[in-house]
CSV table of C-alpha atoms in Angstrom, one decimal:
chain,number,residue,atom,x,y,z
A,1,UNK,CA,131.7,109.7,104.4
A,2,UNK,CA,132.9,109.3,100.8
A,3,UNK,CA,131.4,107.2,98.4
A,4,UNK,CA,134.3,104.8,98.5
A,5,UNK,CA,134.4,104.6,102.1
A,6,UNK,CA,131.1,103.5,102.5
A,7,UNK,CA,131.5,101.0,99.3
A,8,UNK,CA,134.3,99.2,101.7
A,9,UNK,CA,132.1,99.4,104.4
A,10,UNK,CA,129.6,97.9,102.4
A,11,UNK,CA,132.2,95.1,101.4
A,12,UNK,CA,131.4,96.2,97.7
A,13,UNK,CA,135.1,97.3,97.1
A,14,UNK,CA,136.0,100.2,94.9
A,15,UNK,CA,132.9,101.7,93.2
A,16,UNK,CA,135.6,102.0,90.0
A,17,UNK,CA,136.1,98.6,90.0
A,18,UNK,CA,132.4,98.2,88.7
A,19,UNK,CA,132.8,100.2,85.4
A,20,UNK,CA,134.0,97.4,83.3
A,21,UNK,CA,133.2,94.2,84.8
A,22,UNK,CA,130.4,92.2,85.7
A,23,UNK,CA,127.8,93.5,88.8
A,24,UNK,CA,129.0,91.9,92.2
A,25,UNK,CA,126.9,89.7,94.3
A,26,UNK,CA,125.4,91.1,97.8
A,27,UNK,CA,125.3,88.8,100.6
A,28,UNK,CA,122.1,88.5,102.8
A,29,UNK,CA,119.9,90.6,101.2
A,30,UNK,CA,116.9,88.6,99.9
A,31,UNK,CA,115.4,89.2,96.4
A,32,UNK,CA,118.7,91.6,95.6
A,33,UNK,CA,121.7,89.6,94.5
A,34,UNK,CA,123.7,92.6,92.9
A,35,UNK,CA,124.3,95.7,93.3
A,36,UNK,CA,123.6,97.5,90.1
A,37,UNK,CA,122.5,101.3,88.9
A,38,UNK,CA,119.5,100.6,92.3
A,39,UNK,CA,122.3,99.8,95.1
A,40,UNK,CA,124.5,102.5,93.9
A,41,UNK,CA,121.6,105.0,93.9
A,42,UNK,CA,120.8,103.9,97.2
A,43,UNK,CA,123.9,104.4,98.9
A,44,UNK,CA,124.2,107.9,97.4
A,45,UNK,CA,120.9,108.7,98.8
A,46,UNK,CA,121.3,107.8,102.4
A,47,UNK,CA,125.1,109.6,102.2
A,48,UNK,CA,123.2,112.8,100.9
A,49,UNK,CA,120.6,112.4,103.7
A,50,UNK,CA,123.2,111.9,106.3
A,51,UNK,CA,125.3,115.4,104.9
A,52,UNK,CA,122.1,117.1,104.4
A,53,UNK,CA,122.0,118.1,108.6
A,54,UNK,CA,118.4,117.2,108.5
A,55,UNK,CA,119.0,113.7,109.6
B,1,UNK,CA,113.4,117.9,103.4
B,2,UNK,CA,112.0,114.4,102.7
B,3,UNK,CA,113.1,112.3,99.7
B,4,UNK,CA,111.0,110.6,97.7
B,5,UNK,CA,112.3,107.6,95.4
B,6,UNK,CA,110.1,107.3,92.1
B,7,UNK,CA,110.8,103.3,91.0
B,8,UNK,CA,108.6,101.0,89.3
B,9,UNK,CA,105.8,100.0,91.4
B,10,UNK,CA,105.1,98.8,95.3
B,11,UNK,CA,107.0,95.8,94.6
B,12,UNK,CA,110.1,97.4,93.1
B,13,UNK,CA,110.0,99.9,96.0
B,14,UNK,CA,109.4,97.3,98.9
B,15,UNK,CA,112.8,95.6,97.7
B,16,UNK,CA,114.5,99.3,97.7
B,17,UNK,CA,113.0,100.0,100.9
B,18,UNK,CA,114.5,96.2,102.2
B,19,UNK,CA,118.2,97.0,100.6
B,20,UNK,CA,118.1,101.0,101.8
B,21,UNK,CA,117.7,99.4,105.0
B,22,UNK,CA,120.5,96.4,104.2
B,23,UNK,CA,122.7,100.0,103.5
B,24,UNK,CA,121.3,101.5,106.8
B,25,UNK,CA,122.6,98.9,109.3
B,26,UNK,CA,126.3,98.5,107.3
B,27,UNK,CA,126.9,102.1,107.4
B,28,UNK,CA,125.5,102.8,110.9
B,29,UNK,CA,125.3,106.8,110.0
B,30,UNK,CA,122.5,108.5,112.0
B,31,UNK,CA,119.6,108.9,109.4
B,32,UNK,CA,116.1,108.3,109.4
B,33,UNK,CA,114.5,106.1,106.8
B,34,UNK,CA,111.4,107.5,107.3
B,35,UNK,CA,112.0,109.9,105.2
B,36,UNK,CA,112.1,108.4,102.4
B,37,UNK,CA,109.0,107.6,100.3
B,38,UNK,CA,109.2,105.4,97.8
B,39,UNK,CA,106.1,106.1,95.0
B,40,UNK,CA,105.5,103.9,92.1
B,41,UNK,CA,105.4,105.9,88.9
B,42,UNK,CA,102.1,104.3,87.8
B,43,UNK,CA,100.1,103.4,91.0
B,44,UNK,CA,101.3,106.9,92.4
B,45,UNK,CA,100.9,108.8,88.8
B,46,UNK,CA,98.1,111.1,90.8
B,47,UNK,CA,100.5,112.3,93.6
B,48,UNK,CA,103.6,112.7,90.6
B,49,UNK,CA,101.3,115.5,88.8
B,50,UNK,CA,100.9,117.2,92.0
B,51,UNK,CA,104.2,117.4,93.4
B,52,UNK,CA,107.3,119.8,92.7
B,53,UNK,CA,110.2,118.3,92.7
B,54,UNK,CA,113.4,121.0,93.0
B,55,UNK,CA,116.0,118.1,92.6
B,56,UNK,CA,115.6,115.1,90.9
B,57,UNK,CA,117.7,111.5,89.4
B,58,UNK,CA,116.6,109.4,86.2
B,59,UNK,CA,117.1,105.9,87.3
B,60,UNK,CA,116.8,102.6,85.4
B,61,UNK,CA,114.0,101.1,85.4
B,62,UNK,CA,114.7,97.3,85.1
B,63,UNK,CA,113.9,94.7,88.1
B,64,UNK,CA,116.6,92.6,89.1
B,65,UNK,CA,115.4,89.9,87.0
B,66,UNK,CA,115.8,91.5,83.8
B,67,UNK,CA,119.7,92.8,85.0
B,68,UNK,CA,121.1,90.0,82.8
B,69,UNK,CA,119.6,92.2,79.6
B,70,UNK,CA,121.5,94.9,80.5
B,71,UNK,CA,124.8,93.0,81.3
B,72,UNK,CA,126.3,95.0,77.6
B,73,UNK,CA,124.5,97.9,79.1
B,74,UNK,CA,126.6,101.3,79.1
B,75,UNK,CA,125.2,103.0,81.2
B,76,UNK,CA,126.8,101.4,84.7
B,77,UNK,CA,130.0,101.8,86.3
B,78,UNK,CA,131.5,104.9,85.8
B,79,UNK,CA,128.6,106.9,84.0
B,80,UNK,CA,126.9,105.3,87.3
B,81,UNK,CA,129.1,107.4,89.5
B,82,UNK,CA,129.2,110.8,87.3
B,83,UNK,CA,127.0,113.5,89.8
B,84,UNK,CA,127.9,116.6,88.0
B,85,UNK,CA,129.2,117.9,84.6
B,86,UNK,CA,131.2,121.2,84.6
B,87,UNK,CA,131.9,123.0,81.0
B,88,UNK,CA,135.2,123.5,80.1
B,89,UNK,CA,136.1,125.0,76.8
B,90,UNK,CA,133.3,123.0,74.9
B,91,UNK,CA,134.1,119.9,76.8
B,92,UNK,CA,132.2,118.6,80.1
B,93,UNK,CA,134.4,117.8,83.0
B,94,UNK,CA,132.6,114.7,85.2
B,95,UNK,CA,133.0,114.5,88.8
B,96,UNK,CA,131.1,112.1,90.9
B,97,UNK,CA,130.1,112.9,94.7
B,98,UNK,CA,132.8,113.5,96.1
B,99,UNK,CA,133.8,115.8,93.8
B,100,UNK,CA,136.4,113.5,92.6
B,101,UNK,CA,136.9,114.4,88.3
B,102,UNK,CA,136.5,111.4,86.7
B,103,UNK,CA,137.0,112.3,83.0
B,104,UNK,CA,136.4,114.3,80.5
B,105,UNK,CA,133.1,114.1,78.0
B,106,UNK,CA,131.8,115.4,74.9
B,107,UNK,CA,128.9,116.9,74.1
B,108,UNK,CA,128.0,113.8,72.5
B,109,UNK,CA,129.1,112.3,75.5
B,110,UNK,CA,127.1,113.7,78.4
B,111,UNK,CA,124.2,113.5,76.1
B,112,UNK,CA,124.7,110.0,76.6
B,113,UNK,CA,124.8,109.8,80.2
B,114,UNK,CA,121.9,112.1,80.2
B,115,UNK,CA,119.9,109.9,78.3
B,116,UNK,CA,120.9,107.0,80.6
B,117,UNK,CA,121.5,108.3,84.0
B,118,UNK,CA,121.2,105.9,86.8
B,119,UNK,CA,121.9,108.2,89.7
B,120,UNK,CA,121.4,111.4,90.7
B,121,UNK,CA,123.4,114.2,87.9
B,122,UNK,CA,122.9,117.9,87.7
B,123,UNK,CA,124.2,120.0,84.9
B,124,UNK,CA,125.7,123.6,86.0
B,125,UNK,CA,122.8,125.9,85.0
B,126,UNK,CA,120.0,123.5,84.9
B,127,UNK,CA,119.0,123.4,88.6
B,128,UNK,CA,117.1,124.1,90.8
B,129,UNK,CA,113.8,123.8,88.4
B,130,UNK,CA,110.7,122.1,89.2
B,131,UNK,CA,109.0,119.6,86.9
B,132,UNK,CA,106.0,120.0,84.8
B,133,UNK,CA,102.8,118.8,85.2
B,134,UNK,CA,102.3,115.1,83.4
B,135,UNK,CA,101.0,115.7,79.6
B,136,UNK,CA,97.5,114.3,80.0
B,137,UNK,CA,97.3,113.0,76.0
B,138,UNK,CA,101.1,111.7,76.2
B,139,UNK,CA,100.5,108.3,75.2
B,140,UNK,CA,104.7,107.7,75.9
B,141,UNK,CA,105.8,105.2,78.4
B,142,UNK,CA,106.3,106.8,81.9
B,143,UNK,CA,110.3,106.7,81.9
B,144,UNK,CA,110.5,108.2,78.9
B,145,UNK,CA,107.8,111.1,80.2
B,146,UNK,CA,110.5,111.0,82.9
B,147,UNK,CA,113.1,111.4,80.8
B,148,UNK,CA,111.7,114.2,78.8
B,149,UNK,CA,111.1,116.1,82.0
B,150,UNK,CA,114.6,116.1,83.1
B,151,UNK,CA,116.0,117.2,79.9
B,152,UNK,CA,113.8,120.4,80.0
């Protein structure tokens, strides 16, 4: 899955849309309201793990 | 392979672990979160000396609280999605996971996103490496100790 797949997915739109503008707000996820440099790294992670065939 | 997330402290990490999760059950991909280890970089500072690490990232460091301070912050959006630099004729060519080229940097540039890297970059030629033991006198904050490793 690419990174802007899963950003849809997410329903955090297009990851390029974040580079100038203000950090979007995550529903349902207690004591994280954006999704920031942490969210971003996290999704990365888990799409590495999934491609890594070690899952 | 296991991954192992080095964030701020048990707090820090039990709100990654809770949004990892949040990113498991959206993306329904098969993968097992126990996997992945999340060590504080203080309370785990014992287990960080001992462990090689042959891929690495240089996160930031700041809580959700203190996001507001960074709100003029460069280093998001696209330096947040640059994985890997490629030289090309003295410049660096970005491309983010995917492989996708996002632009062209500088020297100057990259040095930048180096020194404020929020997700995972590797530079052609630098890995695979393993990090250094801790400097036992380094009296410098442990990001920047984190920092300094990764630009060895």
């Amino acid at each position: 899955m690419k990174l802007t797949d899963a950003y849809e997915r997410l329903g955090w739109g297009d990851p390029l849309d974040h580079e100038e503008s203000a950090l979007c707000d995550v529903p349902n996820v207690p004591n994280f309201t954006r999704i920031g440099t942490t969210g971003h790294m996290l999704v990365e992670l888990y799409l590495d793990m999934h491609e890594s065939h070690d899952v | 392979m296991d991954f192992i997330v080095v964030c701020k402290g048990a707090s820090h990490g039990r709100q990654m672990r809770r949004w990892l999760e949040h990113v498991h059950e959206k993306l329904d991909l098969a993968v097992d979160l126990n996997r992945v280890t999340f060590w504080g970089y203080e309370s785990d500072a014992k287990r960080l000396k001992g462990t090689s690490f042959y891929s690495w990232a240089i996160f930031c460091d700041h809580g959700v609280r203190d996001l507001d301070k960074h709100h003029d912050n460069r280093n998001r959006g696209l330096y947040g999605l640059i994985r890997q630099f490629v030289p090309n004729e003295g410049l660096f060519e970005a491309y983010d996971r995917d492989n996708e080229k996002l632009g062209l940097l500088t020297e100057g540039g990259k040095k930048e996103v180096l020194d404020n890297a929020t997700c995972p970059i590797t530079v052609e030629g630098m890995l695979p490496t393993t990090w250094p033991p801790l400097e036992k006198s380094s009296n410098l904050n442990p990001l920047v100790r984190l920092k300094r490793r990764f630009e060895r």
